[in-house]
Short mmCIF file of C-alpha atoms and ligand atoms in Angstrom, two decimals:
data_model
loop_
_atom_site.label_atom_id
_atom_site.label_comp_id
_atom_site.label_asym_id
_atom_site.label_seq_id
_atom_site.Cartn_x
_atom_site.Cartn_y
_atom_site.Cartn_z
CA MET A 1 4.49 -18.28 -12.44
CA VAL A 2 4.39 -14.58 -13.37
CA ASP A 3 7.01 -11.97 -12.56
CA ILE A 4 4.59 -9.35 -11.19
CA LEU A 5 1.17 -10.21 -9.78
CA LEU A 6 -1.06 -7.21 -9.08
CA VAL A 7 -4.03 -7.99 -6.81
CA GLY A 8 -6.94 -5.53 -6.97
CA GLY A 9 -7.79 -2.90 -9.56
CA GLY A 10 -7.43 -0.04 -7.08
CA HIS A 11 -6.06 3.45 -7.71
CA ALA A 12 -2.34 2.59 -7.50
CA HIS A 13 -2.63 -0.43 -9.80
CA LEU A 14 -4.62 1.57 -12.36
CA GLY A 15 -1.68 3.98 -12.46
CA ILE A 16 0.73 1.08 -13.02
CA LEU A 17 -1.42 -0.25 -15.89
CA ARG A 18 -1.39 3.18 -17.47
CA ARG A 19 2.40 3.36 -17.24
CA ILE A 20 2.79 -0.09 -18.82
CA ARG A 21 0.35 0.93 -21.58
CA MET A 22 2.59 3.93 -22.37
CA LYS A 23 5.89 2.07 -21.99
CA ALA A 24 5.92 -1.72 -22.35
CA VAL A 25 7.91 -3.83 -19.86
CA ASP A 26 9.80 -7.10 -20.27
CA TYR A 27 8.14 -8.68 -17.23
CA ARG A 28 5.13 -10.99 -17.36
CA VAL A 29 2.45 -9.06 -15.48
CA THR A 30 -0.96 -10.36 -14.35
CA LEU A 31 -3.70 -8.40 -12.58
CA ILE A 32 -6.36 -10.25 -10.59
CA SER A 33 -9.39 -8.31 -9.48
CA ALA A 34 -12.78 -9.18 -8.06
CA SER A 35 -14.58 -7.16 -10.72
CA THR A 36 -14.03 -6.23 -14.38
CA TYR A 37 -14.91 -2.67 -13.46
CA GLN A 38 -13.35 -0.28 -10.98
CA TYR A 39 -15.92 2.28 -9.75
CA TYR A 40 -14.38 5.62 -8.88
CA SER A 41 -15.49 6.80 -5.43
CA GLY A 42 -14.67 10.44 -6.23
CA MET A 43 -17.77 10.35 -8.45
CA PHE A 44 -20.07 8.38 -6.12
CA SER A 45 -21.72 11.61 -4.98
CA GLY A 46 -22.40 12.80 -8.55
CA PHE A 47 -23.80 9.38 -9.49
CA THR A 48 -26.03 9.36 -6.40
CA GLU A 49 -27.38 12.79 -7.20
CA GLY A 50 -28.08 11.73 -10.80
CA LEU A 51 -25.37 13.87 -12.45
CA TYR A 52 -23.33 10.96 -13.87
CA SER A 53 -24.30 7.64 -15.44
CA GLU A 54 -22.88 4.27 -14.33
CA GLN A 55 -20.68 4.19 -17.45
CA GLU A 56 -19.16 7.54 -16.55
CA ILE A 57 -18.03 6.52 -13.06
CA ARG A 58 -16.32 3.23 -13.88
CA ILE A 59 -13.13 2.08 -15.56
CA ASN A 60 -12.99 -1.17 -17.50
CA VAL A 61 -9.94 -2.80 -15.88
CA GLU A 62 -9.96 -5.79 -18.23
CA GLU A 63 -9.81 -3.50 -21.26
CA LEU A 64 -7.02 -1.42 -19.71
CA CYS A 65 -5.08 -4.65 -19.07
CA GLN A 66 -5.53 -5.77 -22.69
CA GLN A 67 -4.25 -2.42 -23.94
CA SER A 68 -1.23 -2.71 -21.61
CA GLY A 69 -0.30 -6.30 -22.49
CA VAL A 70 -1.21 -7.39 -18.96
CA THR A 71 -3.17 -10.62 -18.34
CA PHE A 72 -6.45 -9.92 -16.55
CA ILE A 73 -8.07 -12.54 -14.33
CA LYS A 74 -11.43 -11.92 -12.68
CA ASP A 75 -11.18 -13.62 -9.31
CA THR A 76 -11.22 -12.80 -5.60
CA ILE A 77 -8.12 -13.82 -3.71
CA VAL A 78 -9.05 -15.64 -0.50
CA HIS A 79 -5.72 -16.97 0.76
CA VAL A 80 -2.14 -15.65 0.82
CA ASP A 81 0.91 -17.90 1.24
CA ALA A 82 3.67 -15.30 1.32
CA THR A 83 6.46 -17.79 2.12
CA ASN A 84 5.79 -20.03 -0.88
CA ARG A 85 4.78 -17.06 -3.08
CA LYS A 86 1.34 -18.43 -3.80
CA LEU A 87 -2.20 -16.99 -3.71
CA VAL A 88 -5.49 -18.86 -3.85
CA GLY A 89 -8.67 -17.63 -5.55
CA THR A 90 -12.32 -18.40 -4.80
CA THR A 91 -12.44 -21.50 -7.01
CA GLY A 92 -9.29 -22.96 -5.43
CA ILE A 93 -7.03 -21.97 -8.34
CA GLU A 94 -3.46 -21.18 -7.23
CA TYR A 95 -1.46 -18.25 -8.56
CA GLY A 96 2.34 -18.24 -8.26
CA PHE A 97 4.48 -15.11 -8.51
CA LYS A 98 7.97 -13.67 -8.14
CA LEU A 99 6.59 -10.42 -6.69
CA VAL A 100 3.08 -9.53 -5.56
CA SER A 101 1.46 -6.14 -4.93
CA PHE A 102 -1.85 -5.68 -3.12
CA ASP A 103 -4.17 -2.74 -3.79
CA ILE A 104 -7.45 -4.26 -2.63
CA GLY A 105 -8.94 -1.29 -0.76
CA SER A 106 -10.93 -1.59 2.43
CA ASN A 107 -14.43 -2.44 3.62
CA ILE A 108 -16.95 -0.52 5.68
CA GLY A 109 -17.85 -1.74 9.16
CA SER A 110 -21.44 -2.85 9.73
CA LEU A 111 -23.58 -1.96 12.74
CA ASP A 112 -25.53 -4.24 15.07
CA GLY A 113 -29.28 -4.26 14.79
CA SER A 114 -32.25 -5.33 12.75
CA ILE A 115 -32.61 -2.44 10.27
CA LYS A 116 -31.49 -3.07 6.68
CA GLN A 117 -27.95 -1.81 6.08
CA ILE A 118 -26.53 -0.70 2.78
CA GLU A 119 -22.98 -1.75 1.90
CA ILE A 120 -21.21 0.35 -0.71
CA LYS A 121 -17.84 -1.44 -0.67
CA PRO A 122 -16.29 -3.20 -2.52
CA ASN A 123 -16.87 -0.40 -4.98
CA TYR A 124 -18.54 -2.53 -7.70
CA VAL A 125 -21.62 -3.07 -5.46
CA PHE A 126 -22.13 0.67 -5.06
CA PRO A 127 -24.53 1.56 -7.94
CA ASN A 128 -27.15 -1.08 -7.06
CA GLU A 129 -26.97 -0.49 -3.34
CA ILE A 130 -27.26 3.27 -3.51
CA HIS A 131 -30.35 3.03 -5.74
CA THR A 132 -32.32 1.34 -2.98
CA PHE A 133 -31.03 3.70 -0.29
CA ARG A 134 -31.94 6.84 -2.27
CA GLU A 135 -35.56 5.73 -2.49
CA THR A 136 -36.12 4.40 1.00
CA ALA A 137 -38.74 6.08 3.21
CA PHE A 138 -36.42 7.21 6.04
CA PRO A 139 -32.70 7.12 5.06
CA VAL A 140 -30.14 7.45 7.86
CA VAL A 141 -26.40 7.88 7.28
CA VAL A 142 -24.10 6.94 10.16
CA GLY A 143 -20.76 8.77 10.16
CA GLY A 144 -19.83 12.43 9.99
CA GLY A 145 -16.59 12.17 8.01
CA ALA A 146 -16.13 13.23 4.39
CA ALA A 147 -17.78 10.10 2.91
CA GLY A 148 -20.81 10.24 5.25
CA VAL A 149 -21.41 13.94 4.74
CA GLU A 150 -21.01 13.72 0.95
CA MET A 151 -23.35 10.75 0.60
CA ALA A 152 -25.98 12.37 2.87
CA LEU A 153 -25.90 15.57 0.82
CA SER A 154 -26.08 13.80 -2.53
CA VAL A 155 -28.97 11.53 -1.46
CA GLN A 156 -30.76 14.62 -0.14
CA ALA A 157 -30.19 16.48 -3.45
CA TRP A 158 -31.56 13.51 -5.43
CA ARG A 159 -34.64 13.25 -3.17
CA LEU A 160 -35.40 16.96 -3.49
CA ASN A 161 -35.20 16.65 -7.29
CA ASN A 162 -37.45 13.62 -7.31
CA GLY A 163 -40.23 14.85 -5.04
CA TYR A 164 -39.41 12.90 -1.86
CA LYS A 165 -40.76 14.62 1.25
CA SER A 166 -38.75 13.08 4.12
CA ASN A 167 -35.19 14.31 4.70
CA VAL A 168 -31.95 12.41 5.18
CA THR A 169 -30.72 12.06 8.77
CA VAL A 170 -27.05 11.91 9.80
CA ILE A 171 -25.88 10.44 13.10
CA SER A 172 -22.28 11.11 14.05
CA SER A 173 -20.34 10.48 17.25
CA SER A 174 -18.37 13.70 16.69
CA PRO A 175 -19.14 17.06 15.02
CA LEU A 176 -19.30 16.71 11.21
CA LEU A 177 -15.87 16.91 9.51
CA SER A 178 -14.23 17.51 12.90
CA SER A 179 -11.21 15.46 11.79
CA VAL A 180 -10.68 17.89 8.88
CA SER A 181 -10.71 21.27 10.70
CA GLU A 182 -12.89 23.50 12.87
CA LYS A 183 -13.59 25.75 9.93
CA ALA A 184 -14.69 22.84 7.72
CA SER A 185 -16.87 21.60 10.56
CA SER A 186 -18.70 24.89 11.11
CA LYS A 187 -19.11 25.48 7.34
CA ILE A 188 -20.55 22.02 6.69
CA MET A 189 -22.99 22.38 9.62
CA LYS A 190 -24.45 25.47 7.98
CA ILE A 191 -24.62 23.76 4.59
CA VAL A 192 -26.34 20.58 5.78
CA LYS A 193 -28.93 22.54 7.77
CA GLN A 194 -29.60 24.81 4.80
CA LYS A 195 -30.16 21.71 2.62
CA GLY A 196 -32.67 20.28 5.10
CA ILE A 197 -30.59 17.39 6.48
CA VAL A 198 -31.32 16.44 10.07
CA VAL A 199 -28.07 16.12 12.05
CA HIS A 200 -27.61 14.35 15.37
CA ASP A 201 -23.94 14.84 16.13
CA GLN A 202 -22.05 13.78 19.23
CA ASP A 203 -24.54 10.98 19.56
CA GLU A 204 -24.58 7.27 18.75
CA ILE A 205 -27.12 4.56 18.00
CA GLN A 206 -28.01 2.58 21.07
CA GLU A 207 -30.85 0.41 19.88
CA THR A 208 -32.68 -0.41 16.68
CA SER A 209 -36.19 -1.76 16.28
CA ARG A 210 -38.43 -1.98 13.20
CA GLN A 211 -38.20 1.38 11.37
CA GLN A 212 -36.84 3.19 14.43
CA LEU A 213 -33.52 4.00 16.11
CA THR A 214 -32.91 5.12 19.66
CA THR A 215 -29.70 7.06 20.33
CA LYS A 216 -27.59 7.25 23.48
CA LYS A 217 -29.04 10.71 24.12
CA GLY A 218 -32.52 9.18 24.00
CA ARG A 219 -33.64 10.51 20.61
CA ARG A 220 -36.04 8.35 18.62
CA ILE A 221 -35.42 8.52 14.89
CA ALA A 222 -37.51 7.04 12.07
CA CYS A 223 -35.22 4.81 9.95
CA SER A 224 -36.04 2.39 7.13
CA GLN A 225 -32.44 1.87 5.91
CA LEU A 226 -29.00 2.63 7.33
CA LEU A 227 -25.89 3.61 5.39
CA PRO A 228 -22.90 3.08 7.71
CA LEU A 229 -19.87 5.17 6.69
CA THR A 230 -17.85 4.98 9.85
CA GLY A 231 -14.38 4.61 8.36
CA ALA A 232 -12.24 2.05 6.60
CA LYS A 233 -12.26 -1.52 7.92
CA ALA A 234 -9.52 -3.98 6.95
CA SER A 235 -10.15 -6.76 4.45
CA THR A 236 -10.09 -10.19 6.09
CA LEU A 237 -7.72 -11.49 3.39
CA PHE A 238 -4.50 -11.06 5.37
CA ALA A 239 -5.88 -12.23 8.73
CA GLU A 240 -4.88 -15.88 8.30
CA SER A 241 -1.61 -15.24 6.50
CA SER A 242 1.83 -14.94 8.08
CA LEU A 243 2.06 -11.29 7.04
CA THR A 244 2.45 -8.65 9.77
CA LEU A 245 -0.67 -6.54 10.32
CA ASP A 246 -1.34 -3.37 12.32
CA GLU A 247 -3.70 -3.48 15.31
CA ASN A 248 -6.69 -2.96 13.00
CA GLY A 249 -5.81 -5.75 10.57
CA PHE A 250 -4.28 -3.65 7.77
CA LEU A 251 -1.15 -4.97 6.05
CA LEU A 252 1.90 -3.32 7.62
CA VAL A 253 4.41 -2.05 5.07
CA GLU A 254 7.63 -0.06 5.31
CA SER A 255 8.03 3.39 3.75
CA THR A 256 9.15 1.50 0.60
CA LEU A 257 5.59 0.02 0.47
CA GLN A 258 7.20 -3.37 1.01
CA VAL A 259 6.52 -5.93 3.75
CA LYS A 260 9.61 -6.12 5.97
CA ASP A 261 9.86 -9.92 6.36
CA TYR A 262 8.68 -10.66 2.83
CA PRO A 263 10.43 -8.16 0.54
CA TRP A 264 8.67 -9.64 -2.51
CA VAL A 265 5.29 -8.50 -1.08
CA PHE A 266 4.23 -4.90 -1.76
CA GLY A 267 1.03 -2.99 -1.03
CA ALA A 268 -0.60 0.41 -1.49
CA GLY A 269 -3.84 2.27 -0.85
CA ASP A 270 -6.41 1.61 1.84
CA CYS A 271 -5.32 -2.00 2.47
CA VAL A 272 -1.96 -1.00 3.97
CA THR A 273 -0.66 0.94 6.96
CA ILE A 274 2.77 2.47 6.46
CA ARG A 275 4.84 1.84 9.59
CA THR A 276 6.47 5.27 9.43
CA ASN A 277 3.14 7.08 8.78
CA PRO A 278 0.44 5.15 10.66
CA GLU A 279 -1.91 8.16 10.80
CA LEU A 280 -2.08 8.65 7.03
CA PRO A 281 -5.76 8.99 6.04
CA LYS A 282 -7.16 6.15 3.97
CA ASN A 283 -8.35 7.87 0.83
CA GLY A 284 -7.96 7.70 -2.93
CA VAL A 285 -5.63 10.71 -2.96
CA PHE A 286 -2.88 8.83 -1.09
CA ALA A 287 -3.48 5.62 -3.05
CA VAL A 288 -2.82 7.61 -6.25
CA ARG A 289 0.22 9.34 -4.73
CA GLN A 290 1.78 6.02 -3.70
CA GLU A 291 1.68 4.63 -7.22
CA PRO A 292 4.88 6.21 -8.68
CA VAL A 293 6.93 4.99 -5.69
CA LEU A 294 5.26 1.58 -5.79
CA TRP A 295 6.06 1.11 -9.47
CA GLU A 296 9.60 2.42 -9.17
CA ASN A 297 10.28 0.17 -6.18
CA ILE A 298 8.84 -2.90 -7.92
CA ASN A 299 11.32 -2.28 -10.74
CA LEU A 300 14.20 -1.55 -8.37
CA TYR A 301 13.48 -4.72 -6.39
CA LEU A 302 13.41 -6.88 -9.53
CA THR A 303 16.76 -5.44 -10.66
CA GLY A 304 18.35 -5.76 -7.21
CA LYS A 305 18.76 -2.03 -6.54
CA PRO A 306 18.02 -0.07 -3.33
CA LEU A 307 14.41 1.05 -2.91
CA LYS A 308 13.01 4.57 -2.37
CA SER A 309 10.72 5.82 0.42
CA PHE A 310 7.19 7.13 -0.01
CA VAL A 311 7.04 10.54 1.70
CA PRO A 312 3.44 11.75 2.05
CA GLN A 313 2.65 15.43 1.84
CA LYS A 314 1.39 17.01 5.07
CA LYS A 315 -1.62 18.84 3.61
CA PHE A 316 -3.86 17.77 0.78
CA LEU A 317 -6.68 19.41 -1.14
CA SER A 318 -10.06 17.80 -0.71
CA ILE A 319 -13.29 18.79 -2.45
CA LEU A 320 -16.65 17.53 -1.26
CA SER A 321 -19.67 17.70 -3.48
CA VAL A 322 -22.47 19.18 -1.33
CA GLY A 323 -25.29 18.83 -3.85
CA GLN A 324 -26.79 21.04 -6.58
CA GLN A 325 -23.34 21.32 -8.20
CA GLN A 326 -21.81 23.13 -5.25
CA GLY A 327 -18.63 22.07 -3.46
CA LEU A 328 -16.67 22.54 -0.25
CA ILE A 329 -12.89 22.76 -0.64
CA THR A 330 -10.68 22.05 2.34
CA TYR A 331 -6.93 22.50 2.49
CA GLY A 332 -5.20 22.31 5.86
CA ARG A 333 -7.27 24.52 8.20
CA HIS A 334 -8.92 26.41 5.32
CA ALA A 335 -12.39 25.75 3.91
CA PHE A 336 -14.18 27.46 0.97
CA TYR A 337 -17.64 26.82 -0.42
CA GLY A 338 -19.23 27.53 -3.79
CA ARG A 339 -20.18 26.47 -7.30
CA TRP A 340 -16.62 26.93 -8.61
CA ALA A 341 -15.45 24.34 -6.07
CA TRP A 342 -17.77 21.74 -7.62
CA ARG A 343 -16.62 22.70 -11.13
CA LEU A 344 -13.00 22.20 -10.06
CA LYS A 345 -13.88 18.80 -8.56
CA HIS A 346 -15.72 17.83 -11.73
CA SER A 347 -12.71 18.71 -13.92
CA ILE A 348 -10.25 16.84 -11.64
CA ASP A 349 -12.49 13.75 -11.62
CA MET A 350 -12.98 13.86 -15.40
CA LYS A 351 -9.23 14.16 -15.91
CA PHE A 352 -8.66 11.11 -13.71
CA MET A 353 -11.26 9.07 -15.59
CA ASN A 354 -10.05 10.13 -19.04
CA LYS A 355 -6.51 9.12 -18.18
CA HIS A 356 -7.69 5.54 -17.65
CA LYS A 357 -10.28 5.20 -20.38
C1 LIG B 401 -18.80 7.30 -0.34
C2 LIG B 401 -17.31 7.44 -0.46
C3 LIG B 401 -16.78 8.53 -1.12
C4 LIG B 401 -15.40 8.69 -1.21
N1 LIG B 401 -14.91 9.78 -1.88
C5 LIG B 401 -13.57 9.96 -1.96
C6 LIG B 401 -13.04 11.08 -2.65
O1 LIG B 401 -13.78 11.92 -3.17
N2 LIG B 401 -11.68 11.21 -2.70
C7 LIG B 401 -10.84 10.30 -2.12
O2 LIG B 401 -9.63 10.48 -2.20
N3 LIG B 401 -11.32 9.23 -1.46
C8 LIG B 401 -12.65 9.01 -1.37
N4 LIG B 401 -13.15 7.92 -0.71
C9 LIG B 401 -12.21 6.92 -0.17
C10 LIG B 401 -11.79 6.01 -1.32
O3 LIG B 401 -12.91 5.31 -1.82
C11 LIG B 401 -10.78 4.96 -0.91
O4 LIG B 401 -9.82 5.51 -0.06
C12 LIG B 401 -10.09 4.44 -2.16
O5 LIG B 401 -11.03 3.83 -3.02
C13 LIG B 401 -9.00 3.46 -1.82
O6 LIG B 401 -8.41 3.09 -3.02
P1 LIG B 401 -7.64 1.72 -3.14
O7 LIG B 401 -6.82 1.85 -4.36
O8 LIG B 401 -6.95 1.41 -1.87
O9 LIG B 401 -8.78 0.59 -3.30
P2 LIG B 401 -10.15 0.56 -4.07
O10 LIG B 401 -10.34 1.75 -4.91
O11 LIG B 401 -11.19 0.22 -3.06
O12 LIG B 401 -9.97 -0.70 -5.05
C14 LIG B 401 -9.81 -2.01 -4.56
C15 LIG B 401 -9.90 -2.99 -5.69
O13 LIG B 401 -9.54 -4.30 -5.26
C16 LIG B 401 -10.50 -5.26 -5.66
N5 LIG B 401 -10.49 -6.31 -4.63
C17 LIG B 401 -10.90 -6.17 -3.34
N6 LIG B 401 -10.66 -7.33 -2.68
C18 LIG B 401 -10.09 -8.18 -3.56
C19 LIG B 401 -9.62 -9.51 -3.45
N7 LIG B 401 -9.67 -10.20 -2.29
N8 LIG B 401 -9.10 -10.10 -4.56
C20 LIG B 401 -9.05 -9.43 -5.74
N9 LIG B 401 -9.48 -8.15 -5.87
C21 LIG B 401 -9.98 -7.54 -4.80
C22 LIG B 401 -11.79 -4.47 -5.79
O14 LIG B 401 -12.67 -5.08 -6.69
C23 LIG B 401 -11.26 -3.13 -6.32
O15 LIG B 401 -11.08 -3.19 -7.71
C24 LIG B 401 -14.53 7.73 -0.61
C25 LIG B 401 -15.08 6.63 0.05
C26 LIG B 401 -16.44 6.46 0.12
C27 LIG B 401 -17.01 5.27 0.84
#
């Protein structure tokens, strides 16, 4: 049995590994993750466009564990027994713990229909999957949020650079980036049109047949592959456990990032919903921000002291890569567009990667 079992090599756990590397702890710590590498989604767009190599966008979690004195186990957890403090991996191996923390991210929902769909989560499947999507005859992205817009623009940029004639299409049930702000929405509409992307917003897929989609508004769209990016979907891992989940299947934690009925179970990032902040967006920014509180609370719990609350900031800076090394910055209701925005994004992403390499 280990003292601290970290499940998933997500953003918050990477931060914890880095802390332990800088300052050793007396606890026995093990990290179990489905892949040796953690691919950083902030650089998915740059990889798609051909600006970064696969090496540049991934962190070797096993190596980081070795440097931190943490045991790394490559396995996928398939069963959680919170009462008996036991997890089960794919091969049936059981892992006991005093305290467990989950940072296993989320999945992407799939769509009905017969057209090939590309799955880019869990993040280690991303490079291979995006290669096939970039080259397909008629690529269609479904979803007009930040991830959908960014992937559409980076695939389009790569296709323009590589002599592909047909453009990327985006289908979105709402105006693009409408959940960010009106300003961001109107700016991105201009950008995507200028880059040649075909947008069908406030519309949805009704039917798919071979190489063609029909939307609710009756449009017929050529489509050889679909990339659904319609928001985070909960992992099925917790579904059969006794842990409390929100209505969408995400692990419900308190503001201390701790499960109420099982105080030895913690969680952070996309896989959790914080009871006091259910609307918090599921993105890497908040997963990173939760890490200092998660680590402090793990230590406080193990030493029997009162825990602290995670208090999310109301506004956060977001930078979307829009192709050709240009970016769109959004902060609250503000939105700015330009080359400098991409350069800022590039330097933030590089800083994040260098911290963990
Ligand atoms: C195309 C795209 C672009 C995005 N761009 C941005 C961006 O620029 N900025 C931003 O803030 N957010 C972005 N996001 C959102 C971001 O990817 C997620 O919010 C973020 O990765 C969540 O981090 P996490 O730490 O919760 O989990 P993840 O980063 O998803 O990590 C989860 C880890 O757990 C492991 N794992 C999963 N299941 C198991 C299991 N059962 N057992 C063991 N290990 C497991 C995985 O291998 C992985 O290492 C983007 C998303 C997409 C799809």
